[in-house]
Amino acid sequence: MVDLKNINNNIIANRWKARYAEQPDEIKEKLDKLDNLSIEEYQLQVIKKKRIYPKVGDVFRIKPTKDIELYGVVINNHIDNINGDDLILVLIFKDKVNIKESISHGIKSDDLLIPPQIVGKEYWTRGYFYNIDHYGEMPNIDNYGFYSIGKGKFFDEYGREIEGEPQLLGTYGVATIIGIAGKIYQELIIAGII
């Protein structure tokens, strides 16, 4: 049963409200403008379309703008849950984070630009994510999970309930291309990059 009172009053929403409140006025204005932009103004740039299904360990490039490149890694694939089949779990890193080092030393939330995301393969087939490398042996990464706003509980990517809040916390559900672009743009605004 979905608890509708949690839609605007939950861990994720409350953390965002607190974070927004601590921003300088100039950043708040930019974030407010983002809410009114059309998707074309902040959509990820198409790099190159590929008909692939990403593998665990694939490192991919993202271009939020023509001048900015970011990188991510696939940490799980072939995920089937209530939201769909053959979904993919990705982490997108802040600029200048050494992904290989972060992975081998235990990924921290400070390394990530946005929380863990569950996506579909259309990010690759539409050319928004483009594979550039592959880590042959990914360590077991298990410090992540997702918060279900409707249920008010923590889950893994398969929809199994987990105890306690994980260190890397995303929102349970499939991230839309527009949603990821918006989250990335928000973080770039807060970082003063755009």
Short mmCIF file of N, CA and C in Angstrom, two decimals:
data_model
loop_
_atom_site.label_atom_id
_atom_site.label_comp_id
_atom_site.label_asym_id
_atom_site.label_seq_id
_atom_site.Cartn_x
_atom_site.Cartn_y
_atom_site.Cartn_z
N MET A 1 0.84 -1.19 0.00
CA MET A 1 0.00 0.00 0.00
C MET A 1 0.88 1.25 0.00
N VAL A 2 0.61 2.17 -0.88
CA VAL A 2 1.37 3.41 -0.97
C VAL A 2 0.84 4.41 0.04
N ASP A 3 1.77 4.97 0.82
CA ASP A 3 1.40 5.97 1.82
C ASP A 3 1.60 7.35 1.20
N LEU A 4 0.53 7.99 0.75
CA LEU A 4 0.62 9.26 0.03
C LEU A 4 1.14 10.41 0.88
N LYS A 5 1.03 10.33 2.19
CA LYS A 5 1.53 11.42 3.01
C LYS A 5 3.06 11.49 2.98
N ASN A 6 3.71 10.42 2.52
CA ASN A 6 5.17 10.39 2.44
C ASN A 6 5.71 11.02 1.16
N ILE A 7 4.87 11.38 0.22
CA ILE A 7 5.34 11.89 -1.07
C ILE A 7 6.24 13.10 -0.89
N ASN A 8 5.86 14.05 -0.06
CA ASN A 8 6.67 15.26 0.15
C ASN A 8 7.33 15.32 1.52
N ASN A 9 7.16 14.29 2.33
CA ASN A 9 7.74 14.28 3.67
C ASN A 9 8.39 12.92 3.90
N ASN A 10 9.62 12.78 3.42
CA ASN A 10 10.37 11.53 3.55
C ASN A 10 11.86 11.84 3.60
N ILE A 11 12.67 10.85 3.81
CA ILE A 11 14.12 11.04 3.94
C ILE A 11 14.70 11.79 2.75
N ILE A 12 14.36 11.36 1.55
CA ILE A 12 14.92 11.95 0.32
C ILE A 12 14.48 13.41 0.18
N ALA A 13 13.18 13.66 0.28
CA ALA A 13 12.65 15.02 0.11
C ALA A 13 13.17 15.95 1.20
N ASN A 14 13.20 15.47 2.43
CA ASN A 14 13.64 16.32 3.54
C ASN A 14 15.13 16.66 3.44
N ARG A 15 15.93 15.72 2.97
CA ARG A 15 17.36 16.02 2.79
C ARG A 15 17.57 17.05 1.68
N TRP A 16 16.77 16.93 0.62
CA TRP A 16 16.89 17.91 -0.46
C TRP A 16 16.47 19.31 0.04
N LYS A 17 15.38 19.37 0.79
CA LYS A 17 14.91 20.67 1.31
C LYS A 17 15.99 21.31 2.19
N ALA A 18 16.61 20.52 3.05
CA ALA A 18 17.66 21.04 3.93
C ALA A 18 18.87 21.49 3.12
N ARG A 19 19.23 20.73 2.13
CA ARG A 19 20.38 21.07 1.29
C ARG A 19 20.12 22.35 0.50
N TYR A 20 18.92 22.44 -0.06
CA TYR A 20 18.52 23.65 -0.80
C TYR A 20 18.57 24.87 0.12
N ALA A 21 18.07 24.74 1.33
CA ALA A 21 18.00 25.86 2.28
C ALA A 21 19.38 26.40 2.62
N GLU A 22 20.40 25.55 2.59
CA GLU A 22 21.75 26.01 2.96
C GLU A 22 22.53 26.61 1.79
N GLN A 23 21.94 26.61 0.60
CA GLN A 23 22.63 27.17 -0.57
C GLN A 23 22.57 28.69 -0.56
N PRO A 24 23.60 29.35 -1.14
CA PRO A 24 23.53 30.81 -1.28
C PRO A 24 22.39 31.19 -2.24
N ASP A 25 21.91 32.41 -2.15
CA ASP A 25 20.78 32.86 -2.97
C ASP A 25 21.02 32.69 -4.46
N GLU A 26 22.25 32.92 -4.90
CA GLU A 26 22.57 32.79 -6.33
C GLU A 26 22.34 31.36 -6.82
N ILE A 27 22.73 30.38 -6.01
CA ILE A 27 22.53 28.97 -6.36
C ILE A 27 21.05 28.63 -6.32
N LYS A 28 20.35 29.11 -5.30
CA LYS A 28 18.90 28.86 -5.21
C LYS A 28 18.18 29.39 -6.44
N GLU A 29 18.56 30.57 -6.91
CA GLU A 29 17.94 31.14 -8.11
C GLU A 29 18.17 30.25 -9.32
N LYS A 30 19.39 29.73 -9.47
CA LYS A 30 19.68 28.84 -10.60
C LYS A 30 18.89 27.54 -10.50
N LEU A 31 18.78 27.01 -9.27
CA LEU A 31 18.01 25.78 -9.08
C LEU A 31 16.52 26.02 -9.38
N ASP A 32 16.01 27.18 -8.98
CA ASP A 32 14.62 27.51 -9.26
C ASP A 32 14.39 27.65 -10.76
N LYS A 33 15.35 28.25 -11.47
CA LYS A 33 15.23 28.39 -12.93
C LYS A 33 15.22 27.03 -13.61
N LEU A 34 16.01 26.09 -13.07
CA LEU A 34 16.06 24.74 -13.63
C LEU A 34 14.67 24.11 -13.65
N ASP A 35 13.88 24.35 -12.61
CA ASP A 35 12.53 23.79 -12.54
C ASP A 35 11.65 24.27 -13.69
N ASN A 36 11.97 25.44 -14.27
CA ASN A 36 11.14 26.02 -15.33
C ASN A 36 11.74 25.87 -16.72
N LEU A 37 12.93 25.25 -16.83
CA LEU A 37 13.54 25.06 -18.14
C LEU A 37 12.85 23.93 -18.89
N SER A 38 12.88 24.00 -20.21
CA SER A 38 12.40 22.87 -21.00
C SER A 38 13.51 21.82 -21.02
N ILE A 39 13.15 20.57 -21.20
CA ILE A 39 14.13 19.47 -21.17
C ILE A 39 15.24 19.70 -22.19
N GLU A 40 14.95 20.32 -23.31
CA GLU A 40 15.98 20.56 -24.33
C GLU A 40 17.12 21.42 -23.79
N GLU A 41 16.85 22.22 -22.77
CA GLU A 41 17.87 23.12 -22.23
C GLU A 41 18.83 22.45 -21.26
N TYR A 42 18.48 21.25 -20.78
CA TYR A 42 19.40 20.57 -19.87
C TYR A 42 19.57 19.07 -20.16
N GLN A 43 19.01 18.62 -21.26
CA GLN A 43 19.12 17.20 -21.61
C GLN A 43 20.57 16.81 -21.85
N LEU A 44 20.92 15.58 -21.52
CA LEU A 44 22.25 15.07 -21.79
C LEU A 44 22.53 15.11 -23.29
N GLN A 45 23.78 15.32 -23.65
CA GLN A 45 24.19 15.35 -25.05
C GLN A 45 24.29 13.90 -25.57
N VAL A 46 23.90 13.70 -26.81
CA VAL A 46 24.08 12.38 -27.43
C VAL A 46 25.55 12.26 -27.83
N ILE A 47 26.17 11.16 -27.42
CA ILE A 47 27.57 10.92 -27.77
C ILE A 47 27.61 10.02 -29.00
N LYS A 48 27.15 8.79 -28.85
CA LYS A 48 27.09 7.85 -29.97
C LYS A 48 26.17 6.71 -29.56
N LYS A 49 25.25 6.37 -30.45
CA LYS A 49 24.29 5.30 -30.17
C LYS A 49 24.96 3.94 -30.40
N LYS A 50 24.72 3.03 -29.45
CA LYS A 50 25.28 1.67 -29.55
C LYS A 50 24.21 0.67 -29.16
N ARG A 51 24.10 -0.38 -29.91
CA ARG A 51 23.15 -1.44 -29.58
C ARG A 51 23.85 -2.50 -28.74
N ILE A 52 24.09 -2.14 -27.50
CA ILE A 52 24.75 -3.07 -26.59
C ILE A 52 23.91 -3.22 -25.34
N TYR A 53 24.17 -4.29 -24.62
CA TYR A 53 23.62 -4.40 -23.28
C TYR A 53 24.82 -4.32 -22.34
N PRO A 54 24.87 -3.30 -21.49
CA PRO A 54 26.04 -3.07 -20.65
C PRO A 54 26.34 -4.22 -19.68
N LYS A 55 27.65 -4.43 -19.47
CA LYS A 55 28.11 -5.47 -18.55
C LYS A 55 28.55 -4.84 -17.24
N VAL A 56 28.52 -5.63 -16.17
CA VAL A 56 29.05 -5.18 -14.89
C VAL A 56 30.53 -4.84 -15.10
N GLY A 57 30.93 -3.66 -14.64
CA GLY A 57 32.31 -3.21 -14.81
C GLY A 57 32.51 -2.26 -15.97
N ASP A 58 31.49 -2.08 -16.81
CA ASP A 58 31.61 -1.12 -17.92
C ASP A 58 31.69 0.30 -17.37
N VAL A 59 32.67 1.05 -17.86
CA VAL A 59 32.81 2.46 -17.53
C VAL A 59 32.27 3.25 -18.71
N PHE A 60 31.42 4.23 -18.44
CA PHE A 60 30.80 4.99 -19.53
C PHE A 60 31.00 6.48 -19.34
N ARG A 61 30.92 7.17 -20.45
CA ARG A 61 31.06 8.63 -20.47
C ARG A 61 29.68 9.25 -20.63
N ILE A 62 29.50 10.44 -20.02
CA ILE A 62 28.26 11.21 -20.11
C ILE A 62 28.66 12.64 -20.43
N LYS A 63 27.88 13.30 -21.28
CA LYS A 63 28.14 14.71 -21.58
C LYS A 63 26.90 15.53 -21.23
N PRO A 64 26.88 16.13 -20.01
CA PRO A 64 25.75 16.97 -19.65
C PRO A 64 25.67 18.23 -20.52
N THR A 65 26.82 18.77 -20.91
CA THR A 65 26.90 19.90 -21.84
C THR A 65 28.03 19.60 -22.80
N LYS A 66 28.16 20.40 -23.85
CA LYS A 66 29.23 20.11 -24.81
C LYS A 66 30.62 20.27 -24.20
N ASP A 67 30.73 21.00 -23.07
CA ASP A 67 32.02 21.26 -22.45
C ASP A 67 32.31 20.41 -21.21
N ILE A 68 31.34 19.65 -20.75
CA ILE A 68 31.51 18.88 -19.51
C ILE A 68 31.36 17.39 -19.80
N GLU A 69 32.32 16.60 -19.30
CA GLU A 69 32.23 15.15 -19.39
C GLU A 69 32.27 14.56 -17.99
N LEU A 70 31.45 13.58 -17.76
CA LEU A 70 31.42 12.85 -16.50
C LEU A 70 31.52 11.36 -16.81
N TYR A 71 31.77 10.57 -15.77
CA TYR A 71 31.94 9.13 -15.98
C TYR A 71 31.16 8.35 -14.94
N GLY A 72 30.76 7.16 -15.35
CA GLY A 72 30.03 6.28 -14.46
C GLY A 72 30.46 4.85 -14.67
N VAL A 73 29.95 3.96 -13.83
CA VAL A 73 30.28 2.54 -13.93
C VAL A 73 29.01 1.72 -13.68
N VAL A 74 28.92 0.61 -14.38
CA VAL A 74 27.81 -0.34 -14.20
C VAL A 74 28.21 -1.27 -13.05
N ILE A 75 27.38 -1.33 -12.00
CA ILE A 75 27.71 -2.23 -10.89
C ILE A 75 26.78 -3.44 -10.79
N ASN A 76 25.70 -3.44 -11.57
CA ASN A 76 24.85 -4.63 -11.65
C ASN A 76 24.00 -4.52 -12.91
N ASN A 77 23.62 -5.66 -13.45
CA ASN A 77 22.77 -5.67 -14.64
C ASN A 77 21.82 -6.87 -14.58
N HIS A 78 20.99 -6.98 -15.60
CA HIS A 78 19.97 -8.04 -15.66
C HIS A 78 19.11 -8.06 -14.38
N ILE A 79 18.74 -6.86 -13.95
CA ILE A 79 17.91 -6.72 -12.75
C ILE A 79 16.44 -6.78 -13.15
N ASP A 80 15.71 -7.68 -12.53
CA ASP A 80 14.27 -7.76 -12.74
C ASP A 80 13.59 -7.39 -11.42
N ASN A 81 12.70 -6.42 -11.49
CA ASN A 81 11.93 -6.06 -10.30
C ASN A 81 10.56 -5.54 -10.74
N ILE A 82 9.78 -5.02 -9.83
CA ILE A 82 8.43 -4.57 -10.14
C ILE A 82 8.42 -3.45 -11.19
N ASN A 83 9.56 -2.76 -11.35
CA ASN A 83 9.66 -1.64 -12.28
C ASN A 83 10.02 -2.04 -13.71
N GLY A 84 10.46 -3.28 -13.89
CA GLY A 84 10.84 -3.71 -15.24
C GLY A 84 11.84 -4.86 -15.22
N ASP A 85 12.26 -5.25 -16.42
CA ASP A 85 13.19 -6.36 -16.58
C ASP A 85 14.47 -5.88 -17.24
N ASP A 86 15.54 -6.60 -16.98
CA ASP A 86 16.85 -6.32 -17.57
C ASP A 86 17.33 -4.89 -17.29
N LEU A 87 17.05 -4.41 -16.09
CA LEU A 87 17.48 -3.07 -15.70
C LEU A 87 18.95 -3.09 -15.30
N ILE A 88 19.53 -1.91 -15.16
CA ILE A 88 20.97 -1.76 -14.94
C ILE A 88 21.19 -0.79 -13.78
N LEU A 89 22.09 -1.13 -12.88
CA LEU A 89 22.43 -0.27 -11.75
C LEU A 89 23.74 0.44 -12.04
N VAL A 90 23.71 1.78 -11.99
CA VAL A 90 24.89 2.57 -12.31
C VAL A 90 25.23 3.54 -11.18
N LEU A 91 26.51 3.90 -11.13
CA LEU A 91 27.00 4.97 -10.27
C LEU A 91 27.62 6.02 -11.17
N ILE A 92 27.32 7.28 -10.93
CA ILE A 92 27.88 8.39 -11.70
C ILE A 92 28.72 9.23 -10.74
N PHE A 93 29.98 9.42 -11.13
CA PHE A 93 30.97 10.03 -10.25
C PHE A 93 31.13 11.52 -10.49
N LYS A 94 31.58 12.20 -9.44
CA LYS A 94 31.93 13.61 -9.56
C LYS A 94 33.12 13.75 -10.49
N ASP A 95 33.24 14.94 -11.06
CA ASP A 95 34.38 15.27 -11.90
C ASP A 95 35.66 15.11 -11.08
N LYS A 96 36.68 14.61 -11.69
CA LYS A 96 38.01 14.46 -11.08
C LYS A 96 38.13 13.34 -10.05
N VAL A 97 37.10 12.53 -9.87
CA VAL A 97 37.22 11.36 -8.99
C VAL A 97 37.84 10.23 -9.82
N ASN A 98 38.86 9.61 -9.27
CA ASN A 98 39.48 8.46 -9.93
C ASN A 98 38.59 7.24 -9.65
N ILE A 99 37.86 6.82 -10.66
CA ILE A 99 36.85 5.75 -10.48
C ILE A 99 37.51 4.46 -9.99
N LYS A 100 38.63 4.09 -10.60
CA LYS A 100 39.31 2.85 -10.23
C LYS A 100 39.70 2.86 -8.74
N GLU A 101 40.27 3.97 -8.29
CA GLU A 101 40.64 4.11 -6.88
C GLU A 101 39.42 4.05 -5.98
N SER A 102 38.37 4.77 -6.36
CA SER A 102 37.15 4.81 -5.57
C SER A 102 36.57 3.41 -5.40
N ILE A 103 36.54 2.66 -6.49
CA ILE A 103 35.98 1.31 -6.46
C ILE A 103 36.84 0.40 -5.58
N SER A 104 38.16 0.48 -5.74
CA SER A 104 39.03 -0.44 -5.00
C SER A 104 39.13 -0.09 -3.52
N HIS A 105 38.88 1.17 -3.14
CA HIS A 105 38.97 1.57 -1.74
C HIS A 105 37.60 1.68 -1.06
N GLY A 106 36.56 1.32 -1.75
CA GLY A 106 35.22 1.40 -1.17
C GLY A 106 34.57 2.74 -1.50
N ILE A 107 33.62 2.71 -2.37
CA ILE A 107 32.98 3.94 -2.86
C ILE A 107 32.29 4.67 -1.71
N LYS A 108 32.57 5.96 -1.64
CA LYS A 108 31.94 6.81 -0.61
C LYS A 108 30.94 7.73 -1.29
N SER A 109 29.96 8.18 -0.52
CA SER A 109 28.95 9.06 -1.11
C SER A 109 29.56 10.34 -1.65
N ASP A 110 30.68 10.80 -1.06
CA ASP A 110 31.35 12.01 -1.55
C ASP A 110 31.95 11.82 -2.94
N ASP A 111 32.15 10.58 -3.37
CA ASP A 111 32.71 10.31 -4.70
C ASP A 111 31.65 10.46 -5.80
N LEU A 112 30.38 10.32 -5.41
CA LEU A 112 29.30 10.28 -6.39
C LEU A 112 28.69 11.66 -6.63
N LEU A 113 28.39 11.93 -7.89
CA LEU A 113 27.69 13.17 -8.23
C LEU A 113 26.23 13.07 -7.83
N ILE A 114 25.62 11.93 -8.14
CA ILE A 114 24.23 11.67 -7.78
C ILE A 114 24.16 10.28 -7.13
N PRO A 115 23.09 10.00 -6.39
CA PRO A 115 22.98 8.68 -5.74
C PRO A 115 22.90 7.55 -6.77
N PRO A 116 23.03 6.30 -6.33
CA PRO A 116 22.89 5.16 -7.24
C PRO A 116 21.58 5.25 -8.03
N GLN A 117 21.64 4.83 -9.29
CA GLN A 117 20.47 4.93 -10.17
C GLN A 117 20.21 3.59 -10.86
N ILE A 118 18.94 3.23 -10.97
CA ILE A 118 18.53 2.07 -11.75
C ILE A 118 18.01 2.61 -13.08
N VAL A 119 18.57 2.13 -14.17
CA VAL A 119 18.24 2.65 -15.50
C VAL A 119 17.95 1.50 -16.47
N GLY A 120 17.47 1.87 -17.65
CA GLY A 120 17.27 0.91 -18.72
C GLY A 120 18.39 1.03 -19.75
N LYS A 121 18.46 0.06 -20.67
CA LYS A 121 19.53 0.07 -21.67
C LYS A 121 19.39 1.20 -22.69
N GLU A 122 18.23 1.89 -22.69
CA GLU A 122 18.03 2.98 -23.65
C GLU A 122 19.02 4.12 -23.46
N TYR A 123 19.64 4.23 -22.30
CA TYR A 123 20.68 5.25 -22.12
C TYR A 123 21.82 5.03 -23.10
N TRP A 124 22.12 3.76 -23.39
CA TRP A 124 23.18 3.42 -24.34
C TRP A 124 22.64 3.44 -25.77
N THR A 125 21.47 2.85 -25.99
CA THR A 125 20.96 2.78 -27.36
C THR A 125 20.61 4.16 -27.92
N ARG A 126 20.27 5.11 -27.04
CA ARG A 126 20.01 6.48 -27.49
C ARG A 126 21.26 7.35 -27.49
N GLY A 127 22.37 6.80 -27.00
CA GLY A 127 23.65 7.49 -27.08
C GLY A 127 23.98 8.44 -25.95
N TYR A 128 23.22 8.42 -24.84
CA TYR A 128 23.51 9.31 -23.71
C TYR A 128 24.65 8.79 -22.84
N PHE A 129 24.80 7.46 -22.74
CA PHE A 129 25.92 6.82 -22.05
C PHE A 129 26.73 6.10 -23.13
N TYR A 130 28.04 6.26 -23.08
CA TYR A 130 28.89 5.64 -24.09
C TYR A 130 30.07 4.94 -23.41
N ASN A 131 30.16 3.62 -23.58
CA ASN A 131 31.20 2.84 -22.92
C ASN A 131 32.58 3.21 -23.45
N ILE A 132 33.52 3.38 -22.50
CA ILE A 132 34.89 3.73 -22.89
C ILE A 132 35.92 2.78 -22.29
N ASP A 133 35.52 1.96 -21.31
CA ASP A 133 36.47 1.09 -20.64
C ASP A 133 35.69 -0.02 -19.95
N HIS A 134 36.41 -0.99 -19.42
CA HIS A 134 35.77 -2.08 -18.68
C HIS A 134 36.72 -2.56 -17.60
N TYR A 135 36.21 -2.69 -16.37
CA TYR A 135 36.97 -3.30 -15.28
C TYR A 135 36.64 -4.77 -15.26
N GLY A 136 37.65 -5.60 -15.45
CA GLY A 136 37.43 -7.03 -15.53
C GLY A 136 36.95 -7.64 -14.23
N GLU A 137 37.49 -7.19 -13.12
CA GLU A 137 37.11 -7.78 -11.83
C GLU A 137 36.60 -6.70 -10.89
N MET A 138 35.30 -6.55 -10.85
CA MET A 138 34.68 -5.58 -9.95
C MET A 138 34.60 -6.19 -8.56
N PRO A 139 35.03 -5.45 -7.53
CA PRO A 139 34.85 -5.96 -6.17
C PRO A 139 33.36 -5.98 -5.82
N ASN A 140 33.02 -6.69 -4.77
CA ASN A 140 31.63 -6.72 -4.33
C ASN A 140 31.29 -5.39 -3.68
N ILE A 141 30.40 -4.65 -4.30
CA ILE A 141 29.96 -3.36 -3.77
C ILE A 141 28.58 -3.58 -3.16
N ASP A 142 28.48 -3.39 -1.85
CA ASP A 142 27.20 -3.70 -1.21
C ASP A 142 26.73 -2.61 -0.24
N ASN A 143 27.33 -1.42 -0.31
CA ASN A 143 26.96 -0.36 0.62
C ASN A 143 25.92 0.60 0.03
N TYR A 144 25.08 0.09 -0.86
CA TYR A 144 24.07 0.92 -1.50
C TYR A 144 22.68 0.31 -1.30
N GLY A 145 21.69 1.11 -1.56
CA GLY A 145 20.31 0.66 -1.50
C GLY A 145 19.41 1.80 -1.93
N PHE A 146 18.13 1.57 -1.84
CA PHE A 146 17.15 2.52 -2.36
C PHE A 146 16.01 2.71 -1.36
N TYR A 147 15.51 3.93 -1.32
CA TYR A 147 14.39 4.24 -0.44
C TYR A 147 13.12 4.30 -1.27
N SER A 148 12.12 3.56 -0.85
CA SER A 148 10.81 3.61 -1.50
C SER A 148 9.97 4.68 -0.81
N ILE A 149 9.70 5.74 -1.54
CA ILE A 149 8.93 6.85 -0.98
C ILE A 149 7.52 6.38 -0.61
N GLY A 150 6.92 5.60 -1.47
CA GLY A 150 5.56 5.13 -1.22
C GLY A 150 5.44 4.19 -0.03
N LYS A 151 6.47 3.35 0.17
CA LYS A 151 6.40 2.36 1.25
C LYS A 151 7.16 2.78 2.50
N GLY A 152 8.02 3.81 2.36
CA GLY A 152 8.78 4.28 3.51
C GLY A 152 9.78 3.27 4.03
N LYS A 153 10.36 2.45 3.12
CA LYS A 153 11.30 1.40 3.52
C LYS A 153 12.50 1.40 2.56
N PHE A 154 13.56 0.71 2.99
CA PHE A 154 14.77 0.56 2.17
C PHE A 154 14.73 -0.78 1.45
N PHE A 155 15.19 -0.76 0.18
CA PHE A 155 15.19 -1.97 -0.64
C PHE A 155 16.50 -2.08 -1.40
N ASP A 156 16.83 -3.32 -1.82
CA ASP A 156 17.92 -3.48 -2.77
C ASP A 156 17.33 -3.31 -4.17
N GLU A 157 18.14 -3.46 -5.19
CA GLU A 157 17.66 -3.22 -6.56
C GLU A 157 16.63 -4.23 -7.03
N TYR A 158 16.54 -5.38 -6.36
CA TYR A 158 15.57 -6.40 -6.74
C TYR A 158 14.23 -6.24 -6.04
N GLY A 159 14.15 -5.26 -5.14
CA GLY A 159 12.90 -5.03 -4.42
C GLY A 159 12.81 -5.78 -3.11
N ARG A 160 13.96 -6.33 -2.65
CA ARG A 160 13.98 -7.01 -1.36
C ARG A 160 14.27 -5.99 -0.27
N GLU A 161 13.48 -6.03 0.78
CA GLU A 161 13.66 -5.07 1.88
C GLU A 161 15.00 -5.30 2.56
N ILE A 162 15.66 -4.19 2.91
CA ILE A 162 16.92 -4.28 3.64
C ILE A 162 16.78 -3.53 4.97
N GLU A 163 17.54 -3.97 5.94
CA GLU A 163 17.50 -3.36 7.27
C GLU A 163 18.42 -2.14 7.32
N GLY A 164 17.94 -1.06 7.80
CA GLY A 164 18.77 0.12 8.01
C GLY A 164 19.10 0.86 6.73
N GLU A 165 19.50 2.10 6.90
CA GLU A 165 19.83 2.95 5.76
C GLU A 165 21.23 2.65 5.24
N PRO A 166 21.36 2.36 3.94
CA PRO A 166 22.68 2.11 3.36
C PRO A 166 23.46 3.42 3.20
N GLN A 167 24.77 3.30 3.09
CA GLN A 167 25.63 4.47 2.94
C GLN A 167 25.32 5.23 1.64
N LEU A 168 25.15 4.52 0.54
CA LEU A 168 24.82 5.12 -0.75
C LEU A 168 23.33 4.90 -0.98
N LEU A 169 22.54 5.96 -0.89
CA LEU A 169 21.09 5.82 -0.91
C LEU A 169 20.47 6.53 -2.10
N GLY A 170 19.82 5.76 -2.97
CA GLY A 170 19.07 6.30 -4.09
C GLY A 170 17.58 6.15 -3.83
N THR A 171 16.79 6.57 -4.81
CA THR A 171 15.34 6.42 -4.74
C THR A 171 14.94 5.17 -5.51
N TYR A 172 14.09 4.34 -4.91
CA TYR A 172 13.70 3.09 -5.55
C TYR A 172 12.78 3.39 -6.74
N GLY A 173 13.15 2.88 -7.88
CA GLY A 173 12.41 3.06 -9.12
C GLY A 173 13.38 3.19 -10.28
N VAL A 174 12.86 3.25 -11.47
CA VAL A 174 13.70 3.40 -12.65
C VAL A 174 13.84 4.89 -12.95
N ALA A 175 15.08 5.34 -13.09
CA ALA A 175 15.35 6.75 -13.38
C ALA A 175 15.07 7.03 -14.85
N THR A 176 14.31 8.06 -15.11
CA THR A 176 14.06 8.45 -16.50
C THR A 176 15.26 9.24 -17.02
N ILE A 177 15.38 9.32 -18.32
CA ILE A 177 16.47 10.09 -18.92
C ILE A 177 16.35 11.55 -18.52
N ILE A 178 15.14 12.07 -18.48
CA ILE A 178 14.93 13.46 -18.05
C ILE A 178 15.31 13.61 -16.58
N GLY A 179 14.94 12.63 -15.76
CA GLY A 179 15.24 12.68 -14.33
C GLY A 179 16.73 12.70 -14.05
N ILE A 180 17.48 11.85 -14.73
CA ILE A 180 18.94 11.81 -14.52
C ILE A 180 19.55 13.12 -14.97
N ALA A 181 19.13 13.62 -16.12
CA ALA A 181 19.67 14.90 -16.63
C ALA A 181 19.41 16.01 -15.62
N GLY A 182 18.20 16.05 -15.06
CA GLY A 182 17.86 17.08 -14.08
C GLY A 182 18.70 16.97 -12.81
N LYS A 183 18.90 15.75 -12.32
CA LYS A 183 19.70 15.55 -11.10
C LYS A 183 21.15 15.96 -11.33
N ILE A 184 21.68 15.58 -12.49
CA ILE A 184 23.07 15.94 -12.82
C ILE A 184 23.19 17.46 -12.89
N TYR A 185 22.26 18.09 -13.57
CA TYR A 185 22.29 19.55 -13.72
C TYR A 185 22.22 20.24 -12.36
N GLN A 186 21.33 19.74 -11.46
CA GLN A 186 21.24 20.30 -10.11
C GLN A 186 22.59 20.26 -9.41
N GLU A 187 23.25 19.11 -9.49
CA GLU A 187 24.52 18.95 -8.79
C GLU A 187 25.61 19.83 -9.41
N LEU A 188 25.59 20.02 -10.71
CA LEU A 188 26.57 20.88 -11.37
C LEU A 188 26.33 22.34 -10.97
N ILE A 189 25.08 22.71 -10.79
CA ILE A 189 24.74 24.08 -10.31
C ILE A 189 25.29 24.26 -8.89
N ILE A 190 25.00 23.30 -8.00
CA ILE A 190 25.43 23.41 -6.61
C ILE A 190 26.96 23.44 -6.51
N ALA A 191 27.63 22.70 -7.39
CA ALA A 191 29.10 22.67 -7.39
C ALA A 191 29.70 23.93 -8.00
N GLY A 192 28.85 24.79 -8.59
CA GLY A 192 29.34 26.02 -9.22
C GLY A 192 29.96 25.80 -10.57
N ILE A 193 29.71 24.64 -11.18
CA ILE A 193 30.30 24.31 -12.48
C ILE A 193 29.51 24.97 -13.61
N ILE A 194 28.19 25.09 -13.43
CA ILE A 194 27.37 25.76 -14.45
C ILE A 194 26.50 26.82 -13.80
#
